[in-house]
XYZ file of C-alpha atoms in Angstrom:
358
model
C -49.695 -59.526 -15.757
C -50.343 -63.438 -16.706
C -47.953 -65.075 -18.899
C -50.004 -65.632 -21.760
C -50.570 -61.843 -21.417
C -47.181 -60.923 -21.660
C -46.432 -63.490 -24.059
C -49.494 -61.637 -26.310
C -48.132 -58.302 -25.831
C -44.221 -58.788 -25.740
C -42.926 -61.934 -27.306
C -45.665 -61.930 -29.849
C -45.596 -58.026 -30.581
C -49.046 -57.463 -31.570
C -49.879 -54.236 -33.200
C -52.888 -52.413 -32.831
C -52.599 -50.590 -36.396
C -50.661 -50.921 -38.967
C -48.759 -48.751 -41.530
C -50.317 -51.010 -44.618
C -53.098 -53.109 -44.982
C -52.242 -56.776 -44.769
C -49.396 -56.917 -47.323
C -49.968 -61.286 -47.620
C -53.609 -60.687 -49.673
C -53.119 -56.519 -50.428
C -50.783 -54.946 -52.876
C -49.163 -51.382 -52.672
C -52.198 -50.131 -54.234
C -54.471 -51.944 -52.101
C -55.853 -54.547 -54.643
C -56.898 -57.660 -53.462
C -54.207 -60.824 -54.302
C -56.550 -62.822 -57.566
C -55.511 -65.994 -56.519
C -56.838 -65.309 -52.472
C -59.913 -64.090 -54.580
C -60.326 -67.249 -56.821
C -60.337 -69.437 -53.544
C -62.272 -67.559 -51.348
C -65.011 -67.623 -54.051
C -64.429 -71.401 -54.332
C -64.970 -71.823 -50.410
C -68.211 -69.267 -50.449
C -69.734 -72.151 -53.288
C -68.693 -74.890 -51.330
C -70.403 -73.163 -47.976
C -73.848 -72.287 -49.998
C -73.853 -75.748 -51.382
C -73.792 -77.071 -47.945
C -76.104 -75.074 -46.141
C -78.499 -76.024 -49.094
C -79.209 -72.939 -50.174
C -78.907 -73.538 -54.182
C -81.817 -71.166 -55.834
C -81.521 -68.169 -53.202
C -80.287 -65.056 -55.034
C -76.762 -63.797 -53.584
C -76.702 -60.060 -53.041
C -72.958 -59.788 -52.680
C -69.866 -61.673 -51.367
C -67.830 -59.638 -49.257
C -64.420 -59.304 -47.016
C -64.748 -57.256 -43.834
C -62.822 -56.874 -40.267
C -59.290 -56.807 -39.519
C -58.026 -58.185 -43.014
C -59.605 -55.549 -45.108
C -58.786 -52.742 -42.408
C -55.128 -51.734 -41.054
C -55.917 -52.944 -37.508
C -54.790 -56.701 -38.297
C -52.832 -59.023 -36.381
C -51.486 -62.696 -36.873
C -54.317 -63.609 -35.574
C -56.583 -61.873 -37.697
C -59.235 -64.083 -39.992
C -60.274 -63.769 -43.261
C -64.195 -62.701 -42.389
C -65.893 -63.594 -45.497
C -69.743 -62.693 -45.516
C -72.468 -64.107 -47.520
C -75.489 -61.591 -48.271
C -78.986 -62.933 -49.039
C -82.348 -61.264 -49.044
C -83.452 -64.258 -45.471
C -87.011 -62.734 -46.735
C -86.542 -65.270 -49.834
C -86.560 -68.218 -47.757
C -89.184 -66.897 -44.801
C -90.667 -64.136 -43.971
C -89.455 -63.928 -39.843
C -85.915 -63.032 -40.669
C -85.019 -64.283 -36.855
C -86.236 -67.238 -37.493
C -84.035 -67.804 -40.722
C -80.817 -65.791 -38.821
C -80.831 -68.641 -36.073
C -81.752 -71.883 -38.473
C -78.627 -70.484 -40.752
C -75.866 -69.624 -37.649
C -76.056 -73.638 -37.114
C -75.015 -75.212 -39.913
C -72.849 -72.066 -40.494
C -71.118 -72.893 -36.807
C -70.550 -76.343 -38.134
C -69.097 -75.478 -41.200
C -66.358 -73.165 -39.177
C -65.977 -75.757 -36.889
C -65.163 -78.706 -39.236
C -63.236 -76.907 -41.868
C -59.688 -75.039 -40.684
C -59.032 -73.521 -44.001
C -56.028 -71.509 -43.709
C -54.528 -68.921 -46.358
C -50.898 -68.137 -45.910
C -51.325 -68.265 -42.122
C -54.842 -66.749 -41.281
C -58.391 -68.857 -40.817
C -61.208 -68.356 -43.139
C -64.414 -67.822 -41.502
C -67.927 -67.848 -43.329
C -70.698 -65.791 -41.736
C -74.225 -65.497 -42.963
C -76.195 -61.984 -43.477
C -79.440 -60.421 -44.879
C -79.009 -58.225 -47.825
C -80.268 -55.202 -45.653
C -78.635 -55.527 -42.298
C -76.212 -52.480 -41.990
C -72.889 -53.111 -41.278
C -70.662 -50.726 -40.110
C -67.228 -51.214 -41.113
C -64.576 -49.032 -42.537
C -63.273 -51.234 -44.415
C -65.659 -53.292 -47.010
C -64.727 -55.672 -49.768
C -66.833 -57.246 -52.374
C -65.012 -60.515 -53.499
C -68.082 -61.020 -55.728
C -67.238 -57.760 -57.656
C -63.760 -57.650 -56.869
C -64.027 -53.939 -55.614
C -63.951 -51.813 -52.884
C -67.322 -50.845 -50.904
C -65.892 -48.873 -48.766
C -62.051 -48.503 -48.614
C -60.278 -47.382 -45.200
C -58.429 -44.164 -44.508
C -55.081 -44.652 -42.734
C -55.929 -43.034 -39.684
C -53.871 -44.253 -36.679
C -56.347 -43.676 -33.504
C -54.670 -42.828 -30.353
C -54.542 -46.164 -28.499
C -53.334 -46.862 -24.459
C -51.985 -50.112 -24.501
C -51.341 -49.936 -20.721
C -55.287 -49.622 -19.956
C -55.702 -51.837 -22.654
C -54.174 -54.835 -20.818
C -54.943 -53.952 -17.765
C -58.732 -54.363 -18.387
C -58.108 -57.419 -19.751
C -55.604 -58.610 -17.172
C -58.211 -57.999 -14.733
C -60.697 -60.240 -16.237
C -58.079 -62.692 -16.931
C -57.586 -63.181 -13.003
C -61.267 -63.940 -12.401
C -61.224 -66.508 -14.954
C -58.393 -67.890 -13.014
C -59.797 -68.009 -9.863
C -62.997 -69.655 -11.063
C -61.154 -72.145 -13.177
C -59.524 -72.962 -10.078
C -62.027 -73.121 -7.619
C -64.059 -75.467 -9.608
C -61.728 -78.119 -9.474
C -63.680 -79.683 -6.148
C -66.656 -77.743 -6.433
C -69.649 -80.170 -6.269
C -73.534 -79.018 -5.450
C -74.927 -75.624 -4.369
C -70.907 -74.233 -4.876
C -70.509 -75.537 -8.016
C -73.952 -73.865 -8.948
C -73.028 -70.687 -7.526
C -69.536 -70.726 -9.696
C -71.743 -71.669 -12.791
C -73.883 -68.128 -12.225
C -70.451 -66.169 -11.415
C -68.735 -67.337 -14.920
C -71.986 -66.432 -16.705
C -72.684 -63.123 -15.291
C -68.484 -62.648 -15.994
C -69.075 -64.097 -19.956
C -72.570 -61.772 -19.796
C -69.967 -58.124 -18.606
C -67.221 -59.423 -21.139
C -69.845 -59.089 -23.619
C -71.604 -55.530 -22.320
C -68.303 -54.384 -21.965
C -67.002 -54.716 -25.574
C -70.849 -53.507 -26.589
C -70.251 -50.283 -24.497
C -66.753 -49.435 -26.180
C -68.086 -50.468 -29.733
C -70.690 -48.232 -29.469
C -68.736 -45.076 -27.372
C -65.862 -45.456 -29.686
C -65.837 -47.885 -32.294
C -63.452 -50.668 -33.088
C -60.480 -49.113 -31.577
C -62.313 -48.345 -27.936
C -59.367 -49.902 -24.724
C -62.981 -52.302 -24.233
C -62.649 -53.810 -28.085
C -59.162 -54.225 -27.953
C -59.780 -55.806 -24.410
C -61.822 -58.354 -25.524
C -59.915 -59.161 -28.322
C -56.747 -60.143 -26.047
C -59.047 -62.442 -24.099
C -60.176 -64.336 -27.357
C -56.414 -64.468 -28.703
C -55.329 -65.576 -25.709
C -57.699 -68.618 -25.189
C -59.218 -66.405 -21.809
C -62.870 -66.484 -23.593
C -62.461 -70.273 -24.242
C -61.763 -70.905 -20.921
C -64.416 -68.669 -19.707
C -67.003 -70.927 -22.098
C -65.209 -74.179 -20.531
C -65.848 -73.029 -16.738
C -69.224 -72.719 -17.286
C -70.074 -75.854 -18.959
C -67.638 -77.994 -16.615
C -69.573 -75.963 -13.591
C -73.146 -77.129 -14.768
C -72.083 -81.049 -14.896
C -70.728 -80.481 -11.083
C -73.817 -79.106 -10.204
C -75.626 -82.516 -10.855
C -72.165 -84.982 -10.139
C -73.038 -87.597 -7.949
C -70.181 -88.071 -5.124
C -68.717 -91.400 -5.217
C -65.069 -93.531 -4.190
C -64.410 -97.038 -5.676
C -64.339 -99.576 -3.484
C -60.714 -99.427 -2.423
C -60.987 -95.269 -2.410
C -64.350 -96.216 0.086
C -62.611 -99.101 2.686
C -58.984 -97.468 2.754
C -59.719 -96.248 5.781
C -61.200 -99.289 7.383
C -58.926 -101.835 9.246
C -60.934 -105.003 8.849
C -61.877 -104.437 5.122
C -58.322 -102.681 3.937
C -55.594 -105.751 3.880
C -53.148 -103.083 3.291
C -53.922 -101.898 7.243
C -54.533 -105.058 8.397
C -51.320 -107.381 7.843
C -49.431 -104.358 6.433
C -49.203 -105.724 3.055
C -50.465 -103.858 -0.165
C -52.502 -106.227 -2.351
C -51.729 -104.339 -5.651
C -48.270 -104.964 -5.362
C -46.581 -107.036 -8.012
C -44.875 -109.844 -7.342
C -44.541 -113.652 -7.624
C -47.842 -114.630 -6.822
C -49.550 -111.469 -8.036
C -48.427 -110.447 -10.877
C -51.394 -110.766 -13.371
C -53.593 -109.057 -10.160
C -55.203 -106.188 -11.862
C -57.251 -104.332 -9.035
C -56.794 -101.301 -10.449
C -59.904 -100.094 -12.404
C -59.848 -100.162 -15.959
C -58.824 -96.480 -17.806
C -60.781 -95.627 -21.438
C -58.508 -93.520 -22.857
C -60.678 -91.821 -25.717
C -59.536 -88.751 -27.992
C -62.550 -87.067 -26.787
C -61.685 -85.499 -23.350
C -65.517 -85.593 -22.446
C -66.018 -89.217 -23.117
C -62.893 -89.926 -21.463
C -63.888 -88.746 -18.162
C -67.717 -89.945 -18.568
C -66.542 -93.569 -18.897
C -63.467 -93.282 -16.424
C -66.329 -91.922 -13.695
C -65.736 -88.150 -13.312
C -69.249 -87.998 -14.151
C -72.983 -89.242 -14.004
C -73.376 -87.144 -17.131
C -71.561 -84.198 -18.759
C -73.621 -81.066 -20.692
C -71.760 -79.815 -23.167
C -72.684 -76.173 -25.221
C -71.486 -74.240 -27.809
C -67.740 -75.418 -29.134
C -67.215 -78.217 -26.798
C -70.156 -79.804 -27.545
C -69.092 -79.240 -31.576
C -65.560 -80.577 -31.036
C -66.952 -83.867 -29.219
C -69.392 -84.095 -32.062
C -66.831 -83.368 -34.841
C -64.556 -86.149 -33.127
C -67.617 -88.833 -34.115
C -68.214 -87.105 -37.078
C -71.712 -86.362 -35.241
C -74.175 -84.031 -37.138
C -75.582 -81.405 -34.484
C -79.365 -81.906 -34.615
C -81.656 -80.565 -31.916
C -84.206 -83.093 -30.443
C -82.106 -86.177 -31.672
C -80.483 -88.686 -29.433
C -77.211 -90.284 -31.074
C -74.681 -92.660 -30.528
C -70.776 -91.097 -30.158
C -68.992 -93.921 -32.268
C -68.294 -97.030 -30.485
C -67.386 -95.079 -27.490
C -70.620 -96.487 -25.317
C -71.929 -93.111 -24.650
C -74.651 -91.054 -26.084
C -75.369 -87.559 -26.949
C -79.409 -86.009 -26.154
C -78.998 -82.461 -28.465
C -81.054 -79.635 -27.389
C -81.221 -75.702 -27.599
C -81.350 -73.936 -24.199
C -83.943 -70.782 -23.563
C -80.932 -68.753 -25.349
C -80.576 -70.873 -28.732
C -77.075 -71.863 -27.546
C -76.336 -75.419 -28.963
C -76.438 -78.222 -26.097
C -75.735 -81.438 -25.352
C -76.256 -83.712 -22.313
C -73.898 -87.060 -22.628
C -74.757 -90.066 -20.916
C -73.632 -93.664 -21.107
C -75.452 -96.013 -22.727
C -78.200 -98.664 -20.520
């Protein structure tokens, strides 16, 4: 087992279930903590007021997953879910889903709220979308919709890590064979990670739906997100699609090092980026942009002809230029010399395809 596995499982000691719900927001008696209330409520205005949606009834405000259930962890968020009727703002309901996850994934992105140690996370929902839960809060009523039973389920942590230890070690091996993957290999990597990200996901669908929230394929999947084995997943696949289309290419010196007649260093047996009397101010070593963005960085330091970026990279880069994501638009990344073209692929995921400027 990986040592971020171990880590997870040992040093960490997660829990699975839990004698009491979580005891930082829920009292003895299972009420919900006022002043978490109060500021939750505060966030939800602050959310509708920036997704614009001033005028459109709100069914209910409510608390689901881990944090109103006994299966939380330290890693656990405070799921807070906004029901509308979408049918008030158009009538295809898929159409308003996908225009709302958007500026909702921005929202997440840009705003770490944390409450005594666990990250609030706003989700949009339609009024009559079931959601099956067994443990439902309303903060807008300040009641229970459904309250959970303590009822520990029988869990095997052993086949619980070792699912997700085995998809951990495939996301190691692609992570490192892409390191000098270029072309047709890099392509082929790029289709391994996604049909990997595409099981991940059937996987934790099968469990969900065999056995609910507590199925060895939920908890599996939830490792690999705590553990940053999803994100790197997400990070393969992106990095895999620039290599695809990464043009080969030395600097000069990296080109002629191996030729006599145009390599000095060869040739008299002297190195001409060595500092001394004569050379001291001799700078032949190319000049490094050393950008907070790690995407930029490597775009202007040549690792790339152009970098796609989708889903939370491409958020993070555009949160680092305080960037508003906005499909069809072509904008400028600061001062930085590169731009961002935004598009949606075939699958709605957010892209981005940065390029330096002409």
């Amino acid at each position: 087992m990986s040592t971020p596995l171990r880590a997870f499982l040992i040093n960490i000691s997660v829990r699975f279930y839990n004698n009491t719900l979580n005891q930082k927001f829920w009292s003895e008696d299972n009420k919900f903590d006022p002043d978490i209330r109060e500021k939750l409520l505060s966030i939800t205005d602050d959310f509708i007021h920036n997704l614009d949606l001033e005028g459109v009834d709100i069914s209910d405000i409510t608390l689901t997953g881990s944090n109103s259930n006994y299966n939380y962890n330290e890693y656990s968020d405070l799921d807070v879910h906004v029901l509308i009727d979408f049918k008030d703002i158009n009538e295809d309901e898929d159409l308003v889903k996908k225009a709302l996850d958007g500026p909702r994934f921005v929202w997440n992105l840009r705003h770490n709220v944390n409450l005594r140690g666990h990250d609030v996370e706003m989700y949009m929902q339609d009024k009559d979308e079931p959601h099956i839960a067994s443990g439902l809060y309303s903060l807008k009523d300040n009641k229970w919709i459904t309250e959970p039973s303590y009822d520990p389920p029988s869990i095997d942590i052993k086949d619980v890590f070792k699912k997700a230890n085995s998809i951990e070690t495939d996301v190691e091996i692609l992570k490192e064979k892409i390191l000098d993957a270029r072309g047709e290999e890099a392509r082929e990597l790029h289709e391994r990670a996604n049909r990997l990200k595409k099981k991940i996901s059937n996987m934790r669908k099968r469990g969900l739906a065999r056995e609910g929230e507590f199925s060895v394929e939920n908890l599996a999947f939830k490792v690999l997100r705590n553990t940053e084995v999803i994100g790197d997943l997400i990070d393969i696949i992106s990095s895999s699609y620039d290599r695809i289309y990464t043009e080969n290419f030395k600097t000069y010196f990296e080109y002629y090092q191996g030729e006599e007649l145009l390599n000095p260093h060869m040739r008299v047996g002297k190195n001409i980026n060595r500092v001394g009397l004569n050379k001291k101010h001799l700078n032949t070593v190319p000049k490094q942009y050393n950008h907070e963005c790690p995407h930029v960085r490597n775009l202007l330091n040549g690792g790339a002809h152009q970098i796609k970026l989708m889903g939370a990279p491409l958020h993070d880069t555009l949160n680092v230029y305080q960037v508003d994501y906005a499909p069809g638009a072509i904008k400028s990344l600061g001062n930085s010399g590169v731009q961002v073209d935004m598009f949606e692929d075939e699958e709605g995921n957010h892209c981005g395809m940065l390029k330096r400027k002409n």
